[in-house]
Coordinates of C-alpha atoms in Angstrom, one line a residue:
M182 CA 0.0 0.0 0.0
K183 CA 1.3 3.5 -0.8
T184 CA 1.6 5.6 2.2
L185 CA 3.6 8.6 3.3
T186 CA 6.7 8.1 5.4
I187 CA 6.1 9.6 8.8
P188 CA 9.3 10.6 10.8
A189 CA 9.6 9.8 14.5
T190 CA 7.8 12.3 16.6
A191 CA 7.8 13.4 20.2
F192 CA 4.7 11.3 20.6
A193 CA 6.6 8.2 19.6
V194 CA 9.3 8.9 22.2
S195 CA 6.8 9.5 25.0
L196 CA 4.9 6.4 23.9
S197 CA 8.0 4.3 24.2
A198 CA 8.8 5.7 27.6
S199 CA 5.3 5.2 29.0
V200 CA 5.2 1.6 27.8
Q201 CA 8.5 0.8 29.4
A202 CA 7.3 2.3 32.6
Q203 CA 4.5 -0.2 32.9
D204 CA 5.0 -3.6 34.5
D205 CA 4.5 -6.3 31.9
P206 CA 1.9 -4.4 29.9
I207 CA -0.3 -5.9 27.2
V208 CA 1.1 -4.9 23.8
R209 CA -1.3 -2.8 21.8
D210 CA -1.6 -1.3 18.4
A211 CA -0.6 2.3 18.2
E212 CA -4.1 3.9 18.2
Y213 CA -4.9 2.5 21.6
Y214 CA -2.0 4.4 23.2
I215 CA -3.3 7.7 21.6
L216 CA -6.6 7.2 23.3
E217 CA -5.0 6.0 26.6
A218 CA -2.8 9.1 26.7
Q219 CA -6.0 11.3 26.7
H220 CA -8.3 9.1 28.8
G221 CA -6.0 6.9 31.0
E222 CA -6.8 8.7 34.3
R223 CA -10.5 8.4 33.8
W224 CA -10.2 4.8 32.7
A225 CA -8.2 4.0 35.8
M226 CA -11.0 5.4 38.0
E227 CA -13.6 3.4 36.0
D228 CA -11.5 0.3 36.4
A229 CA -11.3 0.6 40.1
A230 CA -15.1 0.7 40.3
I231 CA -15.3 -2.2 37.8
D232 CA -13.0 -4.3 40.0
E233 CA -15.3 -3.6 43.0
A234 CA -18.4 -4.6 41.0
I235 CA -16.8 -7.8 39.7
A236 CA -15.6 -8.7 43.2
G237 CA -19.1 -8.1 44.5
F238 CA -20.5 -10.4 41.9
R239 CA -18.0 -13.1 42.8
E240 CA -18.7 -12.8 46.5
Q241 CA -22.4 -13.4 45.8
N242 CA -21.5 -16.2 43.4
G243 CA -19.6 -18.5 45.7
G244 CA -16.3 -16.9 44.8
N245 CA -16.6 -17.8 41.1
P246 CA -16.6 -15.5 38.1
P247 CA -19.6 -15.7 35.7
N248 CA -20.2 -18.6 33.3
I249 CA -19.9 -17.6 29.6
L250 CA -22.2 -18.9 26.9
Y251 CA -21.1 -17.6 23.5
I252 CA -23.4 -18.2 20.5
L253 CA -21.9 -17.3 17.1
L254 CA -24.3 -17.5 14.1
D255 CA -23.1 -17.9 10.6
D256 CA -23.7 -15.3 7.8
V257 CA -26.5 -13.4 9.6
G258 CA -26.5 -9.7 8.6
F259 CA -27.3 -6.7 10.6
G260 CA -31.0 -6.4 11.5
D261 CA -31.8 -10.1 11.0
M262 CA -32.5 -10.9 14.7
G263 CA -33.1 -9.3 18.0
S264 CA -35.7 -6.7 17.0
P265 CA -39.5 -7.2 16.5
T266 CA -39.6 -4.2 14.2
M267 CA -36.9 -5.6 11.9
N268 CA -38.5 -9.0 12.2
A269 CA -41.7 -7.4 10.7
V270 CA -39.6 -5.8 7.9
R271 CA -37.9 -9.1 7.1
G272 CA -41.1 -11.3 7.4
Y273 CA -40.2 -13.8 10.1
K274 CA -39.7 -13.7 13.9
T275 CA -36.8 -14.4 16.2
P276 CA -38.6 -14.2 19.6
A277 CA -35.8 -15.9 21.6
V278 CA -33.0 -13.6 20.5
N279 CA -35.4 -10.7 20.8
E280 CA -35.9 -11.5 24.4
I281 CA -32.1 -11.7 25.0
A282 CA -31.8 -8.3 23.4
R283 CA -34.5 -6.9 25.6
E284 CA -33.0 -8.3 28.8
G285 CA -29.5 -7.1 27.9
M286 CA -27.4 -4.7 25.8
R287 CA -27.4 -4.3 22.1
L288 CA -24.0 -3.4 20.6
A289 CA -25.2 -1.3 17.6
R290 CA -21.6 -0.9 16.2
M291 CA -20.2 -4.4 16.4
Y292 CA -17.6 -5.0 13.7
T293 CA -16.3 -8.4 12.6
E294 CA -13.9 -9.7 10.0
P295 CA -15.4 -10.1 6.5
S296 CA -15.8 -13.9 6.6
C297 CA -16.1 -17.0 8.8
T298 CA -12.6 -18.1 9.6
P299 CA -11.0 -14.7 10.3
T300 CA -13.9 -13.6 12.6
R301 CA -13.6 -16.8 14.6
V302 CA -9.8 -16.4 14.8
A303 CA -10.3 -12.8 16.0
F304 CA -12.6 -13.9 18.8
M305 CA -10.5 -16.8 19.9
T306 CA -7.1 -14.9 19.9
G307 CA -8.0 -11.2 20.4
R308 CA -5.9 -10.6 17.3
H309 CA -6.6 -9.6 13.7
P310 CA -6.0 -12.7 11.6
I311 CA -3.6 -10.8 9.4
R312 CA -1.2 -11.2 12.3
N313 CA -1.3 -15.1 12.2
G314 CA -2.0 -15.9 8.6
M315 CA -5.6 -16.8 9.1
G316 CA -7.3 -14.2 7.1
N317 CA -8.7 -16.5 4.4
T318 CA -11.5 -19.0 4.4
A319 CA -10.7 -22.5 3.2
V320 CA -13.5 -24.8 1.9
D321 CA -11.5 -27.8 0.8
I322 CA -8.6 -29.8 2.3
S323 CA -5.9 -27.2 2.9
G324 CA -3.2 -28.4 5.3
F325 CA -3.1 -25.3 7.4
G326 CA -4.8 -23.8 10.5
L327 CA -4.5 -21.8 13.6
A328 CA -1.0 -22.3 14.9
D329 CA -0.4 -23.9 18.3
K330 CA 1.6 -20.9 19.5
E331 CA -1.5 -18.7 19.3
V332 CA -3.1 -18.4 22.7
T333 CA -6.9 -18.7 22.7
L334 CA -9.6 -17.5 25.1
A335 CA -10.3 -21.1 26.0
E336 CA -6.7 -21.6 27.1
V337 CA -6.6 -18.3 29.0
L338 CA -9.9 -19.0 30.9
S339 CA -9.0 -22.7 31.4
D340 CA -5.8 -21.7 33.2
F341 CA -7.9 -19.6 35.6
G342 CA -10.3 -22.3 36.6
Y343 CA -12.9 -22.5 33.8
N344 CA -14.2 -25.7 32.3
T345 CA -14.3 -25.3 28.5
V346 CA -16.5 -26.9 25.8
H347 CA -16.9 -26.2 22.1
I348 CA -19.9 -27.4 20.1
G349 CA -20.5 -26.8 16.4
K350 CA -18.7 -25.1 13.6
W351 CA -15.0 -24.4 14.1
H352 CA -13.4 -23.8 10.7
L353 CA -10.0 -22.9 11.9
G354 CA -8.1 -25.5 10.0
D355 CA -7.9 -29.2 9.1
I356 CA -4.6 -29.9 11.0
R357 CA -4.6 -31.2 14.5
E358 CA -3.0 -28.3 16.3
A359 CA -5.8 -26.0 15.0
W360 CA -8.7 -28.1 16.4
P361 CA -10.6 -26.8 19.5
N362 CA -9.6 -29.7 21.7
W363 CA -5.9 -28.8 21.0
Q364 CA -6.7 -25.1 21.5
G365 CA -7.9 -25.1 25.1
F366 CA -11.2 -26.9 25.1
D367 CA -11.7 -29.8 27.4
Y368 CA -14.2 -31.4 25.0
A369 CA -15.2 -30.6 21.4
A370 CA -17.7 -31.8 18.9
F371 CA -17.2 -30.1 15.5
P372 CA -17.0 -30.5 11.7
I373 CA -13.4 -30.4 10.3
H374 CA -14.6 -28.2 7.4
Q375 CA -17.7 -26.0 6.9
Q376 CA -20.9 -25.7 5.1
G377 CA -19.4 -25.7 1.6
Q378 CA -18.7 -29.4 2.0
L379 CA -21.7 -30.1 4.3
T380 CA -24.6 -28.5 2.5
I381 CA -23.4 -27.1 -0.9
Y382 CA -21.3 -29.5 -2.9
H383 CA -22.5 -32.9 -1.8
D384 CA -24.7 -35.2 -3.9
D385 CA -28.0 -33.5 -2.9
G386 CA -26.5 -30.1 -3.6
A387 CA -25.6 -31.3 -7.1
D388 CA -29.0 -32.7 -7.7
E389 CA -30.7 -29.3 -6.9
E390 CA -27.9 -27.4 -8.8
V391 CA -26.8 -25.7 -5.6
A392 CA -23.5 -27.0 -7.0
I393 CA -23.0 -27.1 -10.8
S394 CA -20.8 -29.4 -12.9
L395 CA -19.7 -31.4 -9.9
Y396 CA -20.6 -35.0 -10.0
E397 CA -21.7 -37.5 -12.6
N398 CA -25.3 -36.9 -11.7
N399 CA -25.3 -33.3 -12.9
Y400 CA -22.9 -33.1 -15.9
D401 CA -21.5 -35.3 -18.6
S402 CA -17.9 -36.1 -17.7
K403 CA -16.8 -37.4 -21.1
Y404 CA -14.3 -34.6 -21.5
T405 CA -12.9 -34.8 -18.0
L406 CA -9.3 -35.8 -17.8
D407 CA -8.4 -34.7 -14.3
N408 CA -10.3 -36.8 -11.8
W409 CA -8.7 -35.0 -8.9
F410 CA -10.0 -31.6 -10.0
R411 CA -13.4 -32.1 -8.3
S412 CA -13.4 -32.6 -4.5
D413 CA -15.7 -35.4 -3.2
A414 CA -17.5 -34.0 -0.2
S415 CA -18.2 -37.6 1.0
A416 CA -14.5 -38.5 1.0
M417 CA -13.6 -35.5 3.2
V418 CA -13.8 -35.9 7.0
T419 CA -17.2 -34.6 8.3
G420 CA -17.8 -34.4 12.0
V421 CA -15.5 -35.4 14.8
E422 CA -15.4 -35.5 18.6
G423 CA -12.7 -35.6 21.1
F424 CA -11.2 -34.6 24.5
R425 CA -8.4 -32.1 25.3
N426 CA -5.0 -32.9 23.7
E427 CA -6.2 -36.3 22.4
N428 CA -6.9 -37.7 19.0
V429 CA -10.5 -37.3 17.7
R430 CA -12.8 -39.8 16.0
E431 CA -15.1 -39.2 13.1
V432 CA -18.8 -39.8 13.9
N433 CA -21.8 -40.9 11.9
M434 CA -19.9 -41.8 8.8
E435 CA -18.9 -45.3 7.7
P436 CA -16.4 -46.2 5.0
G437 CA -18.0 -45.9 1.6
E438 CA -21.0 -44.0 2.9
R439 CA -22.2 -40.9 1.1
W440 CA -22.8 -37.6 2.8
T441 CA -26.3 -36.2 2.4
E442 CA -28.4 -33.2 3.3
E443 CA -30.3 -35.3 5.8
K444 CA -27.0 -36.1 7.5
Y445 CA -26.2 -32.4 7.6
H446 CA -29.6 -31.7 9.2
Q447 CA -29.0 -34.4 11.8
M448 CA -25.5 -32.9 12.5
N449 CA -27.2 -29.7 13.4
V450 CA -29.7 -31.4 15.6
D451 CA -27.0 -33.4 17.3
Y452 CA -25.0 -30.2 18.0
Q453 CA -28.0 -28.6 19.6
E454 CA -28.6 -31.7 21.8
Q455 CA -24.9 -31.8 22.7
A456 CA -25.0 -28.1 23.6
M457 CA -28.0 -28.8 25.9
E458 CA -26.3 -31.8 27.4
Q459 CA -23.0 -30.0 28.0
L460 CA -24.9 -27.1 29.6
R461 CA -26.4 -29.5 32.1
T462 CA -23.1 -31.2 32.8
L463 CA -21.2 -27.9 33.2
A464 CA -23.9 -26.4 35.4
A465 CA -23.6 -29.4 37.8
K466 CA -20.0 -28.5 38.7
D467 CA -19.1 -25.9 41.3
E468 CA -16.8 -24.2 38.8
P469 CA -17.3 -21.6 36.1
F470 CA -17.6 -22.7 32.5
F471 CA -17.1 -21.3 29.0
L472 CA -19.5 -23.0 26.5
N473 CA -18.7 -22.0 22.9
Y474 CA -21.7 -22.9 20.7
W475 CA -21.4 -22.1 17.0
P476 CA -24.4 -23.5 15.0
L477 CA -24.0 -24.4 11.3
Y478 CA -27.6 -23.3 10.6
P479 CA -29.0 -21.1 9.2
I480 CA -26.8 -21.9 6.3
V481 CA -28.5 -24.5 4.2
G482 CA -28.2 -25.5 0.5
P483 CA -30.9 -27.9 -0.8
R484 CA -34.5 -27.8 0.3
T485 CA -34.4 -31.5 1.1
T486 CA -35.0 -31.1 4.8
T487 CA -37.6 -28.3 4.6
D488 CA -41.1 -29.8 4.2
E489 CA -43.0 -26.5 4.1
Y490 CA -42.3 -22.8 4.4
T491 CA -43.8 -21.1 7.3
T492 CA -43.1 -17.4 6.9
P493 CA -44.1 -14.7 4.5
N494 CA -40.4 -14.4 3.7
G495 CA -40.3 -18.0 2.4
G496 CA -36.5 -18.2 2.3
N497 CA -34.6 -21.5 2.9
Y498 CA -32.1 -19.9 5.2
V499 CA -34.9 -18.1 7.0
E500 CA -36.6 -21.4 7.9
K501 CA -33.4 -22.6 9.6
M502 CA -33.0 -19.2 11.3
K503 CA -36.4 -19.8 12.9
L504 CA -35.2 -23.2 14.0
V505 CA -31.9 -21.8 15.5
D506 CA -33.9 -19.2 17.3
E507 CA -36.1 -21.9 18.9
W508 CA -32.9 -23.8 19.9
I509 CA -31.5 -20.7 21.5
G510 CA -34.8 -20.3 23.4
D511 CA -34.5 -23.9 24.6
L512 CA -31.0 -23.1 25.9
M513 CA -32.3 -20.0 27.8
T514 CA -35.1 -22.0 29.3
E515 CA -32.7 -24.7 30.4
M516 CA -30.5 -22.1 32.0
D517 CA -33.5 -20.9 34.0
T518 CA -34.3 -24.5 35.0
L519 CA -30.8 -25.1 36.1
G520 CA -30.7 -21.9 38.1
I521 CA -27.7 -20.5 36.3
A522 CA -29.2 -17.6 34.3
D523 CA -28.2 -14.9 36.8
N524 CA -24.6 -16.0 36.9
T525 CA -24.0 -16.5 33.2
I526 CA -23.0 -14.0 30.5
V527 CA -24.8 -14.8 27.3
I528 CA -23.5 -13.3 24.0
V529 CA -25.4 -13.9 20.7
M530 CA -24.0 -12.4 17.5
G531 CA -23.3 -13.0 13.8
D532 CA -19.9 -13.6 12.3
N533 CA -20.2 -11.5 9.2
G534 CA -22.8 -10.3 6.7
H535 CA -24.9 -12.3 4.3
A536 CA -23.5 -14.6 1.7
T537 CA -25.1 -12.4 -0.9
K538 CA -24.5 -14.8 -3.8
F539 CA -27.3 -16.9 -2.3
S540 CA -29.7 -13.9 -2.2
P541 CA -32.6 -13.6 -2.5
Q542 CA -33.6 -17.3 -2.3
S543 CA -31.9 -17.5 1.1
G544 CA -34.5 -15.0 2.4
F545 CA -31.6 -12.7 3.3
T546 CA -30.3 -9.6 1.5
P547 CA -28.4 -6.6 2.9
M548 CA -30.8 -4.1 4.5
L549 CA -29.4 -1.0 6.1
Y550 CA -25.8 -1.6 5.0
R551 CA -24.3 -2.3 1.6
G552 CA -22.6 -5.5 0.7
G553 CA -22.2 -8.8 2.4
K554 CA -19.8 -11.7 3.3
G555 CA -16.3 -11.2 2.0
A556 CA -16.6 -7.4 1.7
T557 CA -15.3 -4.6 4.0
S558 CA -18.3 -2.5 3.2
E559 CA -20.5 -2.2 6.3
G560 CA -22.8 -4.9 5.1
G561 CA -19.9 -7.4 5.3
V562 CA -18.6 -6.5 8.8
R563 CA -21.5 -5.0 10.8
V564 CA -23.5 -7.6 12.7
D565 CA -26.1 -7.9 15.4
A566 CA -24.6 -8.5 18.8
F567 CA -26.4 -8.8 22.1
V568 CA -25.0 -9.3 25.7
R569 CA -27.0 -10.4 28.7
W570 CA -25.6 -10.5 32.3
P571 CA -28.5 -10.1 34.8
G572 CA -27.9 -7.6 37.5
M573 CA -24.6 -6.4 36.0
I574 CA -25.6 -5.2 32.5
E575 CA -28.6 -2.9 32.4
E576 CA -31.6 -4.3 30.5
D577 CA -32.9 -3.1 27.2
V578 CA -30.1 -0.6 26.4
V579 CA -28.4 0.3 23.1
V580 CA -24.8 1.4 22.9
N581 CA -23.4 3.1 19.9
D582 CA -19.7 2.9 20.8
I583 CA -17.5 1.0 18.3
T584 CA -16.7 -2.5 19.3
H585 CA -14.9 -5.2 17.4
V586 CA -15.1 -9.0 17.9
V587 CA -11.4 -9.0 19.0
D588 CA -12.6 -7.0 22.1
L589 CA -14.5 -9.9 23.4
F590 CA -11.3 -11.8 24.0
T591 CA -9.9 -9.2 26.3
T592 CA -13.2 -8.3 27.9
L593 CA -14.1 -11.8 28.8
A594 CA -10.6 -12.5 30.1
R595 CA -11.0 -9.5 32.4
I596 CA -14.4 -10.5 33.6
G597 CA -13.2 -14.0 34.1
G598 CA -10.3 -12.9 36.3
A599 CA -7.8 -14.1 33.7
T600 CA -6.2 -10.9 32.3
E601 CA -2.8 -12.2 33.6
G602 CA -3.1 -15.0 31.1
I603 CA -3.2 -12.8 28.1
P604 CA 0.2 -13.1 26.3
R605 CA 2.6 -10.1 26.4
D606 CA 4.9 -11.1 23.5
R607 CA 2.6 -10.1 20.6
V608 CA 0.1 -7.4 19.7
I609 CA -3.3 -7.9 21.2
D610 CA -5.9 -6.0 19.2
G611 CA -8.7 -6.6 21.6
V612 CA -9.6 -3.7 23.8
D613 CA -11.1 -4.3 27.2
Q614 CA -14.7 -3.1 26.9
T615 CA -15.9 -4.1 30.4
S616 CA -16.6 -0.4 31.2
L617 CA -19.0 -0.2 28.2
L618 CA -20.8 -3.3 29.3
L619 CA -21.2 -2.2 32.9
N620 CA -21.5 1.6 32.5
G621 CA -23.3 1.8 29.1
D622 CA -23.2 4.2 26.2
M623 CA -20.2 6.5 25.7
H624 CA -18.0 4.3 28.0
G625 CA -16.3 2.4 25.1
R626 CA -12.5 2.4 24.7
R627 CA -12.3 2.2 20.9
D628 CA -13.1 4.7 18.2
Y629 CA -11.2 3.0 15.3
V630 CA -11.2 -0.1 13.2
F631 CA -8.8 -1.5 10.6
L632 CA -10.6 -3.7 8.1
Y633 CA -8.6 -6.3 6.2
A634 CA -9.8 -8.5 3.3
I635 CA -7.4 -11.4 3.7
N636 CA -4.0 -9.6 3.5
S637 CA -5.2 -6.3 2.1
L638 CA -6.1 -3.3 4.3
E639 CA -9.2 -2.1 2.6
A640 CA -10.8 0.3 5.0
V641 CA -10.1 2.4 8.1
I642 CA -12.8 3.7 10.4
K643 CA -12.4 6.5 12.9
E644 CA -15.5 7.5 14.8
H645 CA -18.3 7.7 12.1
I646 CA -15.8 8.4 9.2
K647 CA -14.7 5.6 6.9
L648 CA -11.8 5.7 4.5
A649 CA -12.2 3.1 1.7
I650 CA -9.0 1.7 0.3
P651 CA -10.0 -0.5 -2.7
G652 CA -7.4 -3.0 -3.4
G653 CA -5.3 -1.8 -0.4
S654 CA -3.8 1.1 -2.4
I655 CA -4.2 4.8 -1.8
D656 CA -2.5 7.5 -3.9
N657 CA -3.9 10.6 -2.4
A658 CA -5.9 10.7 0.8
I659 CA -7.4 14.1 0.1
L660 CA -9.1 12.7 -3.0
A661 CA -9.8 9.3 -1.5
D662 CA -13.4 8.1 -0.8
F663 CA -14.5 9.0 2.7
Y664 CA -17.9 8.1 3.9
H665 CA -20.0 9.6 6.7
L666 CA -21.5 6.4 8.1
F667 CA -24.4 8.0 10.0
R668 CA -25.5 10.0 7.0
D669 CA -24.7 7.4 4.4
P670 CA -24.8 3.8 5.8
Q671 CA -24.9 2.5 2.2
E672 CA -21.5 4.1 1.4
K673 CA -22.9 5.5 -1.8
Y674 CA -22.0 9.2 -1.5
P675 CA -18.3 9.9 -0.8
V676 CA -17.4 13.2 0.9
S677 CA -13.9 13.1 -0.3
T678 CA -12.9 16.8 -0.1
E679 CA -15.2 17.7 2.7
I680 CA -13.4 15.3 5.0
G681 CA -10.2 14.5 3.1
A682 CA -9.1 18.1 3.1
W683 CA -8.8 18.2 6.9
G684 CA -8.7 14.4 7.7
G685 CA -6.7 12.9 4.9
A686 CA -3.3 13.3 6.5
K687 CA -4.7 12.1 9.9
F688 CA -5.9 8.8 8.3
V689 CA -2.6 8.4 6.5
R690 CA -0.8 8.7 9.8
M691 CA -3.1 6.2 11.4
I692 CA -2.2 3.7 8.7
Q693 CA 1.5 4.5 9.0
R694 CA 1.5 4.0 12.7
H695 CA -0.3 0.7 12.2
I696 CA 2.3 -0.4 9.6
Q697 CA 5.2 0.6 11.8
R698 CA 3.7 -1.4 14.7
K699 CA 3.4 -4.4 12.4
A700 CA 7.1 -4.0 11.4
E701 CA 8.0 -4.1 15.1
Y702 CA 5.7 -7.2 15.6
P703 CA 5.7 -8.8 12.2
D704 CA 2.9 -10.8 10.9
E705 CA 3.4 -14.6 10.9
G706 CA 2.0 -17.5 8.9
P707 CA -0.5 -20.2 10.0
G708 CA 0.3 -23.6 11.4
L709 CA 1.1 -26.1 8.7
G710 CA 0.7 -29.9 8.7
R711 CA -0.7 -33.1 7.2
P712 CA -4.5 -32.8 6.9
Y713 CA -6.5 -35.1 9.2
E714 CA -3.5 -36.4 11.1
G715 CA -4.9 -37.1 14.6
I716 CA -8.2 -38.8 13.5
D717 CA -8.1 -42.3 14.8
N718 CA -10.7 -43.8 12.5
L719 CA -9.9 -42.1 9.2
R720 CA -11.8 -43.7 6.4
P721 CA -9.9 -45.1 3.4
E722 CA -11.4 -42.6 1.0
S723 CA -10.3 -39.8 3.3
V724 CA -6.7 -41.2 3.3
E725 CA -6.9 -41.3 -0.5
A726 CA -8.2 -37.7 -0.6
V727 CA -5.2 -36.5 1.5
E728 CA -2.7 -38.3 -0.7
E729 CA -4.2 -36.7 -3.8
F730 CA -4.0 -33.3 -2.1
L731 CA -0.4 -33.8 -1.0
F732 CA 0.6 -34.9 -4.5
M733 CA -1.0 -31.9 -6.1
V734 CA 0.5 -29.3 -3.8
G735 CA 3.9 -31.0 -4.3
T736 CA 3.9 -31.0 -8.1
P737 CA 5.7 -27.6 -8.6
Q738 CA 8.8 -29.2 -7.1
K739 CA 8.8 -32.2 -9.4

């Protein structure tokens, strides 16, 4: 990216001195220190009161910090859940999530990464995935994943007394070190890959032309020479289960068996049942828990498992969104039954915007914001997010401070009494937003966001102003496209001179500081390894699929 070279300043010198003066500080990106320099004294006073409030909660909770239930939904855009008014606009209802929103806080400016894997990496590590090579989303066998040296929220909380369980989608790699039971979870049930394999390019998907030119049943293969070009969803590993730092086993698939849409539906049902079962098991212990539940639905390809459409919307994703909402309601009811609702933080949010290529048949299209999954326009990275913590977070409030999914890592570590477990040898992008949760609107500690598309910095946000950097290159910040997000949520009407004339240089310096910080703490690559190693009952067809993959990635050296 083309940026101006900014010389060292008095600020840089004072920043270095202030950082060195702290005892083992968390390493931040540069923009955090600029805010801290202006608000540090007030933050320190707020933190003292927060510490008292959390200590009071623990005293009433038998000495334990709160349980954490984190529900992350896939490809659900802004406005698709949590609001009866928006339900009416869309033509279906999400009563369970609406109730969580009413009983807690709505984060109106929650930003994520543009797609599945990077958002999940950001939550688990508190770091933008550009820093660890996990900014892309793999669909097929890939041989990479979240590196073992990354420190996850599960590891941090586990070290401070939490029981940890992951259920549902993971999508952080097909190598063993990347799997949840090797990244701090005591137990995990999850698919190795994601919905591309599970509901799009399997046999039923080919039959309904959700996938085209894939298998013998939907094209004539007489001109096909390369039989390895097309991946076989049924040969890839599907769902596995396992315990911490142990090999896993694939479940519900026998050698030679074909994967179907019915199996995908049953996988979703099984994950919901396991989430309920694990909730009961965890609640029975006199210890705090972190239950990570990431449903695969509402993403669905063929209509095979939908007998009838029950909403005016009539979308295939929408029917599954209704089902997921019911399941979330069942979890909330079970928490009441178990008597743990008041000592559990519940977070429900989306991971990125809609997969617009499946609009409008999915029932979802962007509403307030432009764009969807994969884009750094607001429709790709603005999501619904709701947090409920009875007695600690005020009910039925909306906050308009900027938050990013990385902030949940740092915030939940703080609330869980595990801040000391956050690593100090790398940049942590997550900002502690506990004050926002407990004190409400205008108590956030972030007014900026850097938005990457894989490895390219494509947008920078400061307050309500957004600088778009298409392709990651900017020649002249004064003439660049700036957007006023309150006036123009669709990002259609750039105010280039009106903002660029006074703010262009400021944004360039933001970018330069960010780049200089990255030079001090360089980005690294993902973990690499043999796909599926660590699965005890690997099917013969999966072994063959791996061998084909390894041969193909090795051919440039032959």
